[in-house]
Amino acid sequence: MSTYKNILEVRNLQTSFFTDDGEVKAVDGVSFELPKGKTLGVVGESGSGKSITALSLLQLLSKPGKIKGGEILFKGKNLLDYTEKQMREIRGNDISMIFQEPMTSLNPVYTVGYQISESLMIHQNLNKREAKLKSIEMLKLVGIPSPEKRVDQYPFELSGGMRQRVMIAMALACNPDMLIADEPTTALDVTIQAQILDLIRELQAKLDMSVIMITHDLGVVAETCDYVAVMYAGQVVEFSDVRSLFKKPKHPYTVGLLKSLPRHDIEQEKLQPIKGTVPSPKEMPVGCRFSPRCPAATDLCRGRMPGLITDEQKNEIRCWIYSEEWDGDPEVNIYGEERIAEG
Amino acid sequence: MAKKELLKVENLKQYFPIKGGFLGRTVNYVKAVDDISFTVYEGETVSIVGESGCGKSTTGRAILRLDEPTEGVVSFEGTDLTTLSRSEMRRKRKDLQIIFQDPYASINPRQIVSAVIEEAMHIQNAVPKEKRRERIEELLQTVGLQPYQADRYPHEFSGGQRQRIGIARALSVNPKLIICDEAVSALDVSIQAQVLNLLEELQDEFGLTYLFISHDLGVVRHISDRIIVMYLGKIMEISDKKSLFENPQHPYTKALLSAIPVPDPDKKKERIMLKGDVPSPIDPPTGCRFHTRCPYATEKCVTDVPELRTLPHMKEGHQASCHYIEEIHSGEMQPRDYSEKTKIKA
């Protein structure tokens, strides 16, 4: 077995959709890494490319989507060199994925037991009876009461929270090294969300799993992740450890997101939204993609795309402000009158 | 200054029949809203929060009689809306407007924006015909769009812009009360903040009253003056915002607040983990509806329905419906299963 430091390293990933109106670059040069046993949050708003990044990792894109370039190093090996057959060995066995909508990602005409057994029979060569016993064990692990009874039920007989637990049982049945969770709790109520996040955290520790958590919810990121990649318009604009990101966000977009967020835990005077909207993929700005909405943008920002700049904490920011070439106010204050992070 | 009551809801019930069996008879009811009462004063924002199935949206729809309420009184400026004829009610809707959650479903995709807004004015006869175009352009500017966009189709707009169109439509008839049913829930945070700020500005400008229905407590804390917490068709707690967030009394409110993830990795907090799911509103639990998941529940909670009440340690106007507010507050009663109360990020 080859040696590797990070379970996953993504380098310059590019995924495009080739439509009748031309190429749409949904993911454009995304890089990040995930150390073993840790959780990486990929956060961004609709259209930022976070879900396409996740689907690209497992090569689950359907036409007209296509991975154009880059490397996806899983345990040191580039998954993009794998054949479809080899990828099938990886999916569900080494890397599993759970989706936002547990109702549409479960097959309504099969029992939950059958659906969990399926991957066990394919990947682990268990027979039907063994697979069913293992399925019951998995249902128990994810906290479903009376699993012997539930194993023979159909998805419609379960509540939303229960279905997401079944999805997790399915994903973890083959003991994967990495779990990709794409908005796993977005469709759930907060009290159920708390249960599911807790469950993922607990199982991660128990099974020594690495997790990629794709979400739009900064609260979920703060509570579950070790590292965060903030995505905007198909690019990572800030890659940071979770504490630095919330205490001292550096990219003006991250700052804007945190200032837009209505908090339930503190009293806020007025929200400070980011002006404008996300650019359409067909009309991407030439320079920094956030420049049309950025309060600090200069001609440099509008004219040229910034690269990723590494700061002293080894965090990365895609912003000209932190480069030697910065042509604006050297004392520029992207935080506005008051800092968002306190206490 | 005495506050003027704008909307008063008394003993509102909304039961939806379940048909079934051989003759399609009503076999049971979904008790979506079960005997709730509250008042909304002029110029304030009252929010209804709760999880799916708590009856918050049903309440909004019943007030407007989009679904006919089963029982109860809905007085708007002293008139009981439930006694009005259909045409009288339609006229009354000039004063009560609603903004829906999904800006993709609530605007006719085959009408241009000006037609969408004009239709409302036409039905209510709010603005003389020749002045309507001018009014539409003015409204679009009010909600942060451009007058030239009046002749565009909804598909040319983003989600946030569509929600602005929905707001312009609601404003077009000069309403007094706007019910916002998850009006910002489908929007990304940066856009959501824009729309929330817009709603606040409009409230100041036109003296609007909002009944704001949402599941997002962050949004609710930001926009509300007073908050109603619902669970399974019943009101668990009513309070002004400050008192609710800083001094929640009902075990459900406490659990709900503690369940929300905080965007601050350093904040340690005690999470009250609720067991199980929300029970079905078809056969809701007896007594206190929350007793099946409540860490404090006793025999009494299973049999007796608690009333909303205020105790001496609570602020005026802060009410909760729990048998044991005092005992829980004083610490005399402890949550039954302490292992369920876990510290996170400890």
XYZ file of C-alpha atoms in Angstrom:
689
model
C 0.000 0.000 0.000
C 1.302 3.403 -0.883
C 1.857 5.983 1.793
C -0.232 9.101 1.915
C -0.708 11.939 4.348
C -4.181 13.009 3.363
C -6.906 10.550 2.585
C -8.086 12.869 -0.153
C -6.328 15.516 -2.189
C -8.132 17.308 -4.937
C -5.976 19.316 -7.306
C -7.260 21.774 -9.842
C -10.488 19.921 -10.484
C -12.427 21.201 -13.464
C -15.926 20.063 -14.283
C -17.955 21.545 -17.090
C -21.356 21.094 -18.605
C -21.354 21.148 -22.361
C -24.731 22.584 -23.285
C -26.162 23.819 -26.570
C -25.343 27.335 -25.420
C -21.710 26.478 -24.849
C -19.550 25.324 -21.997
C -20.609 26.064 -18.435
C -17.718 25.781 -15.993
C -19.493 24.555 -12.874
C -16.285 23.676 -11.045
C -13.258 25.644 -12.126
C -9.934 24.768 -10.587
C -10.969 23.473 -7.176
C -8.241 22.179 -4.845
C -8.435 21.012 -1.247
C -7.190 18.294 1.010
C -8.641 16.215 3.785
C -6.482 14.556 6.467
C -7.580 11.101 7.572
C -10.293 10.970 10.212
C -11.152 14.647 9.856
C -14.189 16.486 8.540
C -14.033 18.977 5.716
C -16.936 21.330 5.155
C -17.635 22.540 1.644
C -19.853 25.563 2.023
C -21.420 27.862 -0.521
C -24.708 29.172 -1.847
C -26.773 27.753 -4.692
C -24.779 27.564 -7.882
C -21.406 27.702 -6.142
C -20.496 24.255 -7.467
C -20.360 22.462 -4.128
C -22.652 19.587 -5.090
C -21.014 19.199 -8.509
C -17.666 18.950 -6.736
C -19.061 16.122 -4.617
C -20.504 14.295 -7.598
C -17.220 14.733 -9.463
C -15.302 13.022 -6.659
C -17.266 9.841 -7.266
C -17.604 10.449 -11.004
C -21.359 10.375 -10.746
C -21.933 13.120 -13.284
C -24.322 12.482 -16.087
C -24.265 14.058 -19.511
C -23.662 16.839 -20.458
C -21.400 17.090 -17.395
C -17.782 16.078 -17.756
C -14.624 16.251 -15.691
C -12.195 18.189 -17.851
C -9.079 18.033 -15.796
C -7.350 17.900 -12.462
C -6.523 15.137 -10.032
C -8.544 13.407 -7.336
C -6.039 11.588 -5.162
C -7.755 9.131 -2.845
C -5.214 7.391 -0.624
C -2.546 8.645 -2.999
C -4.095 7.223 -6.161
C -5.730 9.323 -8.832
C -9.355 8.249 -9.180
C -9.556 9.920 -12.567
C -7.257 7.203 -13.954
C -9.655 4.490 -12.846
C -11.945 2.663 -15.239
C -15.680 2.669 -14.645
C -15.397 -0.877 -13.333
C -12.720 0.119 -10.835
C -14.788 3.122 -9.768
C -17.683 0.828 -9.033
C -15.456 -1.024 -6.579
C -14.703 2.255 -4.845
C -18.243 3.607 -4.659
C -20.155 2.409 -1.653
C -17.163 0.394 -0.494
C -14.315 2.865 0.084
C -16.222 6.097 -0.459
C -19.922 6.418 0.281
C -22.297 9.240 -0.238
C -25.531 10.387 1.358
C -27.863 12.853 -0.239
C -30.152 15.632 0.824
C -33.470 14.068 -0.025
C -33.820 10.674 1.632
C -37.152 10.026 -0.036
C -35.888 10.314 -3.588
C -32.591 8.563 -2.954
C -34.221 5.461 -1.515
C -35.989 3.125 -3.885
C -39.670 3.120 -2.895
C -40.388 -0.422 -4.131
C -37.744 -2.267 -2.133
C -37.594 -2.824 1.601
C -34.912 -0.911 3.450
C -33.277 -4.208 4.365
C -32.938 -5.168 0.723
C -31.388 -1.810 -0.119
C -28.790 -2.054 2.631
C -28.077 -5.701 1.731
C -27.474 -4.874 -1.891
C -24.107 -3.202 -1.374
C -23.076 -5.865 1.145
C -23.760 -8.645 -1.338
C -21.924 -6.846 -4.129
C -18.884 -5.594 -2.252
C -18.478 -7.973 0.655
C -19.665 -11.175 -0.990
C -22.137 -11.919 1.757
C -25.056 -14.205 1.035
C -28.627 -13.047 1.443
C -29.036 -14.254 5.002
C -25.723 -12.833 6.211
C -26.452 -9.541 4.478
C -29.811 -9.278 6.196
C -28.281 -9.915 9.599
C -25.660 -7.272 8.894
C -28.417 -4.892 7.757
C -30.204 -5.324 11.056
C -26.941 -4.636 12.827
C -26.465 -1.467 10.773
C -30.004 -0.249 11.512
C -29.282 -0.774 15.180
C -26.023 1.162 14.847
C -27.805 4.186 13.399
C -30.302 4.156 16.238
C -33.432 2.807 14.611
C -35.713 1.209 17.207
C -36.832 -2.406 16.652
C -34.509 -2.957 13.664
C -35.717 -6.562 13.183
C -39.111 -5.143 12.264
C -37.910 -2.108 10.329
C -35.655 -4.147 8.082
C -38.696 -5.487 6.235
C -40.430 -2.125 5.882
C -40.591 0.142 2.867
C -39.291 3.721 2.821
C -42.800 5.227 2.873
C -43.375 3.644 6.263
C -40.565 5.695 7.787
C -40.367 9.354 8.781
C -37.873 11.777 7.193
C -35.380 11.445 10.028
C -35.663 7.641 9.972
C -35.073 7.577 6.220
C -31.933 9.628 6.602
C -30.786 7.134 9.230
C -31.432 4.328 6.739
C -29.380 6.233 4.141
C -26.544 6.483 6.633
C -26.839 2.765 7.435
C -26.631 2.019 3.721
C -23.658 4.308 3.240
C -21.739 2.858 6.163
C -22.611 -0.804 5.632
C -19.312 -1.578 3.906
C -17.282 0.417 6.404
C -16.032 3.096 3.997
C -12.937 5.193 4.645
C -14.658 8.325 3.507
C -18.219 9.577 3.613
C -19.493 12.384 1.412
C -22.600 13.934 2.931
C -24.372 16.287 0.537
C -26.697 18.531 2.573
C -27.620 15.568 4.790
C -29.859 17.531 7.128
C -31.230 20.324 4.962
C -34.609 18.664 4.481
C -34.977 17.878 8.178
C -36.355 19.815 11.125
C -33.800 21.198 13.574
C -34.498 18.756 16.376
C -34.054 15.878 13.918
C -31.043 17.587 12.347
C -29.386 17.635 15.752
C -29.951 13.875 16.071
C -28.512 13.123 12.627
C -25.445 15.355 12.994
C -24.792 13.749 16.337
C -25.077 10.319 14.783
C -22.634 11.141 11.972
C -20.154 12.531 14.489
C -20.448 9.513 16.725
C -20.073 7.002 13.902
C -17.167 8.914 12.444
C -15.246 8.479 15.682
C -16.289 4.862 16.051
C -15.405 3.856 12.505
C -12.420 6.206 12.051
C -13.943 7.733 8.982
C -13.152 10.923 7.079
C -16.131 13.058 6.159
C -16.837 15.680 3.533
C -19.823 17.723 4.617
C -21.429 19.719 1.844
C -23.766 22.347 3.201
C -25.049 25.874 2.895
C -25.493 26.149 6.655
C -22.619 27.885 8.428
C -23.925 26.683 11.771
C -23.578 23.070 10.688
C -20.032 23.799 9.495
C -19.019 25.402 12.782
C -20.331 22.476 14.782
C -19.139 19.533 12.716
C -16.100 20.442 10.623
C -12.354 20.686 11.178
C -11.578 22.382 7.872
C -13.696 24.465 5.544
C -13.590 25.235 1.843
C -15.778 28.209 0.974
C -16.920 28.037 -2.622
C -18.144 30.845 -4.833
C -19.034 30.614 -8.526
C -17.185 27.323 -9.083
C -14.035 28.165 -7.149
C -12.699 27.785 -3.647
C -12.250 31.341 -2.390
C -11.084 30.453 1.099
C -9.709 27.236 2.563
C -9.162 27.367 6.264
C -9.320 25.583 9.578
C -12.756 26.046 11.061
C -11.725 28.297 13.927
C -9.835 30.827 11.800
C -12.688 30.939 9.335
C -15.232 31.989 11.909
C -12.926 34.104 14.088
C -11.033 35.879 11.362
C -12.535 35.288 7.944
C -10.286 36.724 5.265
C -12.100 36.623 1.969
C -14.621 39.449 1.558
C -17.196 36.875 0.436
C -16.818 34.845 3.629
C -17.079 38.057 5.622
C -20.216 38.997 3.700
C -21.794 35.593 4.284
C -21.231 35.769 8.013
C -22.638 39.284 8.155
C -25.749 38.264 6.220
C -26.559 35.460 8.565
C -29.392 36.106 11.020
C -28.284 34.589 14.320
C -30.565 33.044 16.892
C -27.934 33.134 19.611
C -27.057 36.823 19.663
C -28.863 40.125 19.216
C -28.020 41.887 15.929
C -28.886 45.395 14.890
C -29.133 45.139 11.130
C -28.096 42.475 8.687
C -25.487 43.507 6.170
C -26.271 41.663 2.985
C -23.888 41.195 0.084
C -25.167 43.424 -2.685
C -26.166 41.986 -6.057
C -26.433 38.339 -7.044
C -24.217 35.420 -8.031
C -23.025 35.900 -11.632
C -24.538 33.654 -14.252
C -22.097 30.933 -15.346
C -22.410 32.215 -18.881
C -21.355 35.732 -17.927
C -18.505 35.150 -15.516
C -16.516 38.268 -14.654
C -13.031 38.320 -16.178
C -11.208 39.064 -12.963
C -12.128 37.942 -9.485
C -15.570 36.372 -9.671
C -16.676 38.146 -6.538
C -15.436 41.560 -7.702
C -18.844 42.865 -8.932
C -20.246 42.344 -5.414
C -17.143 43.078 -3.377
C -17.032 46.338 -1.412
C -13.225 46.477 -1.669
C -12.806 45.654 -5.363
C -10.289 47.647 -7.411
C -9.307 47.683 -11.093
C -6.837 44.898 -10.364
C -9.681 42.714 -9.021
C -11.901 43.437 -11.994
C -9.127 42.840 -14.512
C -7.331 39.715 -13.343
C -8.289 36.546 -11.537
C -6.428 36.209 -8.233
C -4.628 32.974 -7.414
C -4.721 31.223 -4.053
C -2.531 32.933 -1.500
C -1.297 31.003 1.509
C -1.227 32.858 4.817
C 0.832 32.251 7.939
C -1.660 29.688 9.295
C -1.352 27.740 6.025
C -4.874 28.797 5.110
C -5.578 29.786 1.531
C -7.431 32.837 0.224
C -8.243 33.724 -3.338
C -8.096 37.503 -2.989
C -5.801 40.240 -4.234
C -5.904 42.086 -0.908
C -3.420 39.598 0.526
C -0.982 39.736 -2.385
C 2.009 42.000 -2.933
C 0.359 43.354 -6.034
C -2.625 44.834 -4.142
C -3.295 48.274 -5.592
C -6.008 49.445 -3.211
C -5.884 50.932 0.269
C -3.188 48.992 2.164
C -5.205 49.415 5.346
C -8.422 48.213 3.711
C -10.995 47.128 6.259
C -13.195 44.407 4.857
C -15.027 43.938 8.122
C -16.938 47.222 8.075
C -17.529 49.220 11.246
C -17.784 46.249 13.559
C -16.192 42.841 13.511
C -18.602 39.972 13.109
C -16.753 37.577 15.337
C -16.818 38.191 19.036
C -16.710 36.320 22.317
C -50.132 54.693 24.032
C -52.509 51.796 23.925
C -51.700 49.307 21.235
C -54.433 48.783 18.710
C -55.532 45.229 18.078
C -55.403 44.533 14.375
C -55.942 40.811 14.276
C -57.425 38.667 16.966
C -57.576 34.914 16.603
C -59.752 33.091 19.106
C -60.061 29.338 19.539
C -59.092 28.696 15.951
C -59.380 25.079 14.859
C -58.513 23.620 11.522
C -59.338 19.952 11.084
C -58.825 18.299 7.731
C -61.043 15.263 7.180
C -59.493 11.972 6.124
C -61.763 10.136 3.752
C -61.586 6.415 3.524
C -63.385 3.155 3.723
C -66.025 1.752 1.446
C -68.271 4.801 1.093
C -65.554 7.406 1.297
C -66.786 8.510 4.654
C -64.731 10.680 6.930
C -62.843 8.236 9.058
C -60.732 10.661 11.018
C -59.329 14.187 11.138
C -55.900 15.706 10.880
C -55.958 18.215 13.681
C -53.597 20.661 12.026
C -54.514 23.564 14.283
C -56.288 22.775 17.495
C -57.752 25.615 19.477
C -55.259 28.445 19.362
C -55.749 32.101 20.296
C -53.490 35.093 19.863
C -53.554 38.803 19.057
C -51.511 40.837 16.611
C -51.224 44.561 17.282
C -50.917 47.216 14.642
C -47.407 47.868 13.366
C -45.719 44.898 14.979
C -44.211 41.729 13.610
C -45.439 38.543 15.185
C -43.758 35.309 14.171
C -45.077 31.804 14.342
C -42.288 29.243 14.596
C -42.263 25.506 14.784
C -41.207 22.416 12.911
C -42.974 20.786 9.991
C -46.508 19.799 10.819
C -46.897 22.164 13.767
C -49.698 24.052 12.016
C -47.944 27.366 11.420
C -48.749 27.624 7.713
C -52.244 26.263 8.253
C -52.836 29.073 10.733
C -51.840 31.664 8.145
C -54.056 30.126 5.516
C -57.003 29.819 7.881
C -56.773 33.505 8.803
C -57.089 34.434 5.134
C -59.692 31.713 4.654
C -57.632 30.142 1.898
C -58.766 27.039 3.715
C -62.035 27.473 5.585
C -61.339 27.162 9.305
C -63.292 24.475 11.140
C -64.056 26.597 14.161
C -63.092 29.814 15.836
C -63.155 33.552 15.401
C -60.711 35.583 13.336
C -61.366 39.271 13.965
C -59.644 41.782 11.790
C -60.206 45.349 12.982
C -63.235 44.090 14.859
C -64.857 42.237 11.951
C -65.123 38.466 12.237
C -63.696 37.260 8.938
C -65.205 33.813 9.292
C -68.752 35.232 9.016
C -68.147 37.159 5.795
C -69.539 35.977 2.490
C -67.064 34.932 -0.157
C -67.296 38.221 -2.029
C -67.002 40.235 1.161
C -63.977 38.179 2.109
C -62.424 38.799 -1.264
C -62.824 42.528 -0.781
C -61.361 42.214 2.698
C -58.235 40.587 1.284
C -57.250 44.048 0.151
C -56.172 44.579 3.730
C -54.649 41.148 4.279
C -52.066 39.927 1.825
C -49.789 36.918 1.791
C -46.311 36.203 0.440
C -45.536 32.563 -0.171
C -42.399 30.533 0.267
C -41.721 29.395 -3.250
C -41.321 32.314 -5.636
C -41.243 29.839 -8.509
C -44.679 28.411 -7.767
C -46.515 31.507 -6.583
C -46.101 33.635 -9.708
C -47.751 32.712 -12.986
C -44.881 31.953 -15.393
C -46.934 32.987 -18.402
C -47.675 36.499 -17.228
C -45.269 39.385 -17.453
C -44.472 41.077 -14.173
C -46.719 44.068 -14.755
C -49.663 41.729 -15.401
C -48.909 39.799 -12.217
C -49.042 42.976 -10.183
C -51.907 44.525 -12.099
C -54.124 41.513 -11.535
C -54.088 42.148 -7.805
C -54.960 45.819 -8.312
C -57.688 44.887 -10.778
C -59.372 42.401 -8.450
C -59.299 44.838 -5.561
C -59.961 47.837 -7.763
C -57.218 49.485 -5.785
C -55.844 51.932 -8.330
C -57.693 53.530 -11.267
C -56.823 51.848 -14.531
C -54.875 54.688 -16.097
C -52.711 55.135 -13.012
C -51.782 51.447 -12.737
C -48.722 51.432 -14.971
C -47.238 54.288 -13.026
C -48.001 52.517 -9.771
C -46.418 49.263 -10.984
C -43.192 51.025 -11.881
C -43.172 52.799 -8.562
C -43.737 49.510 -6.729
C -40.916 47.799 -8.588
C -38.590 50.567 -7.497
C -39.845 50.286 -3.950
C -38.853 46.629 -3.831
C -35.481 47.244 -5.471
C -36.214 46.323 -9.084
C -36.085 48.518 -12.173
C -39.188 49.942 -13.905
C -38.114 48.521 -17.291
C -38.306 45.015 -15.808
C -42.108 45.319 -15.694
C -42.441 43.772 -19.125
C -40.310 40.736 -18.426
C -41.398 37.215 -17.634
C -40.740 35.623 -14.233
C -38.188 33.167 -15.644
C -35.898 36.081 -16.381
C -35.549 36.750 -12.677
C -33.553 35.041 -9.932
C -35.236 33.577 -6.843
C -34.558 36.666 -4.754
C -35.901 38.959 -7.465
C -39.031 36.844 -7.805
C -39.625 37.134 -4.118
C -39.402 40.905 -4.582
C -42.083 40.632 -7.272
C -44.248 38.706 -4.798
C -43.722 41.490 -2.286
C -44.598 44.158 -4.883
C -47.791 42.277 -5.685
C -48.746 42.129 -2.019
C -48.008 45.846 -1.582
C -49.941 46.879 -4.687
C -53.279 46.969 -2.883
C -51.976 48.856 0.169
C -52.596 46.107 2.706
C -52.510 46.568 6.450
C -51.363 43.072 7.320
C -49.023 40.872 5.316
C -48.683 37.209 6.157
C -45.204 36.059 5.160
C -45.345 32.287 4.881
C -41.703 31.136 4.908
C -41.102 34.099 2.633
C -37.299 33.972 2.832
C -36.752 30.257 3.451
C -35.947 29.343 -0.131
C -33.322 32.059 -0.508
C -29.557 31.920 -0.042
C -28.313 33.804 3.006
C -26.821 36.742 1.144
C -30.101 37.245 -0.732
C -32.202 36.402 2.300
C -30.560 39.261 4.179
C -31.429 41.644 1.349
C -35.094 40.619 1.418
C -35.296 40.749 5.223
C -33.903 44.264 5.204
C -36.386 45.199 2.480
C -39.296 43.875 4.545
C -38.131 45.936 7.504
C -37.811 49.097 5.424
C -41.267 48.602 3.943
C -42.718 48.117 7.386
C -41.337 51.479 8.501
C -42.386 53.204 5.313
C -45.950 51.910 5.053
C -46.709 51.089 8.678
C -47.257 47.430 7.849
C -48.034 44.667 10.280
C -46.459 41.282 9.620
C -47.469 37.818 10.638
C -44.237 36.037 9.873
C -44.331 32.272 9.561
C -40.957 30.574 9.646
C -39.031 27.567 10.862
C -35.778 29.512 11.050
C -35.201 30.905 14.518
C -32.326 33.087 13.361
C -34.602 34.873 10.921
C -37.338 35.061 13.535
C -35.066 36.564 16.151
C -34.013 39.148 13.645
C -37.403 40.293 12.397
C -39.926 39.754 15.186
C -41.320 41.774 18.026
C -43.205 38.853 19.475
C -42.990 35.112 18.848
C -45.451 32.244 19.028
C -43.963 28.747 19.313
C -46.231 25.999 18.000
C -46.014 22.234 18.289
C -48.534 19.801 16.795
C -51.297 22.345 16.358
C -50.995 23.938 19.784
C -49.273 27.027 21.124
C -46.470 26.093 23.480
C -45.194 29.556 24.278
C -45.867 33.190 23.401
C -43.482 35.948 24.314
C -41.716 39.068 23.224
C -38.523 38.255 21.390
C -36.020 39.117 24.084
C -37.753 37.165 26.771
C -38.214 34.121 24.548
C -34.592 33.826 23.513
C -33.084 34.767 26.841
C -35.554 33.136 29.147
C -37.430 30.340 27.364
C -39.847 28.537 29.695
C -41.356 25.639 27.810
C -39.218 22.488 27.563
C -39.990 22.338 23.841
C -38.783 25.892 23.218
C -35.624 25.120 25.164
C -34.961 21.987 23.141
C -35.692 23.767 19.881
C -33.314 26.617 20.677
C -30.587 24.270 21.806
C -30.852 22.161 18.644
C -29.865 24.934 16.238
C -26.230 24.842 15.211
C -24.383 28.028 16.152
C -21.995 29.554 13.606
C -19.259 29.912 16.199
C -16.905 26.984 16.774
C -15.908 28.233 20.227
C -19.373 28.366 21.671
C -19.908 25.406 23.907
C -23.469 24.686 24.605
C -25.640 22.214 26.267
C -27.795 20.413 23.788
C -31.109 18.963 24.820
C -31.480 16.065 22.458
C -35.117 15.213 21.829
C -35.886 11.587 21.326
C -37.849 10.360 18.349
C -39.961 12.182 15.821
C -42.943 14.501 15.967
C -46.049 12.304 16.471
C -48.771 12.236 13.842
C -51.381 15.000 14.059
C -54.056 12.433 13.198
C -54.039 10.960 16.663
C -52.048 13.524 18.602
C -50.886 12.595 22.096
C -53.368 13.197 24.884
C -52.750 15.804 27.547
C -49.750 17.909 26.655
C -48.900 17.195 23.033
C -45.213 17.332 23.774
C -45.257 14.710 26.524
C -44.020 11.868 24.296
C -40.704 13.655 23.765
C -40.475 15.805 26.868
C -37.662 14.993 29.292
C -39.799 16.244 32.214
C -43.128 14.573 31.414
C -45.166 13.003 34.224
C -48.497 11.206 34.533
C -50.272 14.533 34.692
C -48.848 15.545 31.316
C -50.350 12.449 29.728
C -53.848 13.217 30.952
C -54.234 16.977 31.489
C -53.982 19.590 28.751
C -51.868 22.497 30.042
C -53.126 26.060 29.609
C -51.042 29.045 28.594
C -50.078 30.940 31.731
C -47.715 33.536 33.121
C -45.885 33.013 36.398
C -44.333 35.698 38.610
C -40.793 35.083 37.343
C -41.901 35.658 33.750
C -42.203 38.958 31.988
C -45.635 40.406 31.346
C -47.093 38.953 28.183
C -44.814 35.920 28.305
C -46.945 32.791 28.473
C -46.118 29.109 28.291
C -48.319 26.026 28.368
C -46.582 23.598 30.654
C -47.711 22.113 33.972
C -44.282 22.460 35.511
C -42.948 25.887 34.521
C -42.226 26.745 38.125
C -40.676 23.429 39.096
C -38.408 23.430 36.061
C -37.463 27.052 36.590
C -36.528 26.515 40.230
C -34.554 23.375 39.405
C -36.845 21.291 41.577
C -37.538 19.106 38.567
C -34.683 17.672 36.567
C -34.904 16.144 33.093
C -35.684 12.481 33.494
C -33.026 10.964 31.311
C -29.949 13.006 31.962
C -27.858 10.973 29.545
C -29.917 12.461 26.761
C -28.591 15.849 27.653
C -25.187 15.791 26.077
C -22.449 18.342 25.954
C -21.121 18.905 22.500
C -17.662 20.010 21.549
C -16.671 19.585 25.177
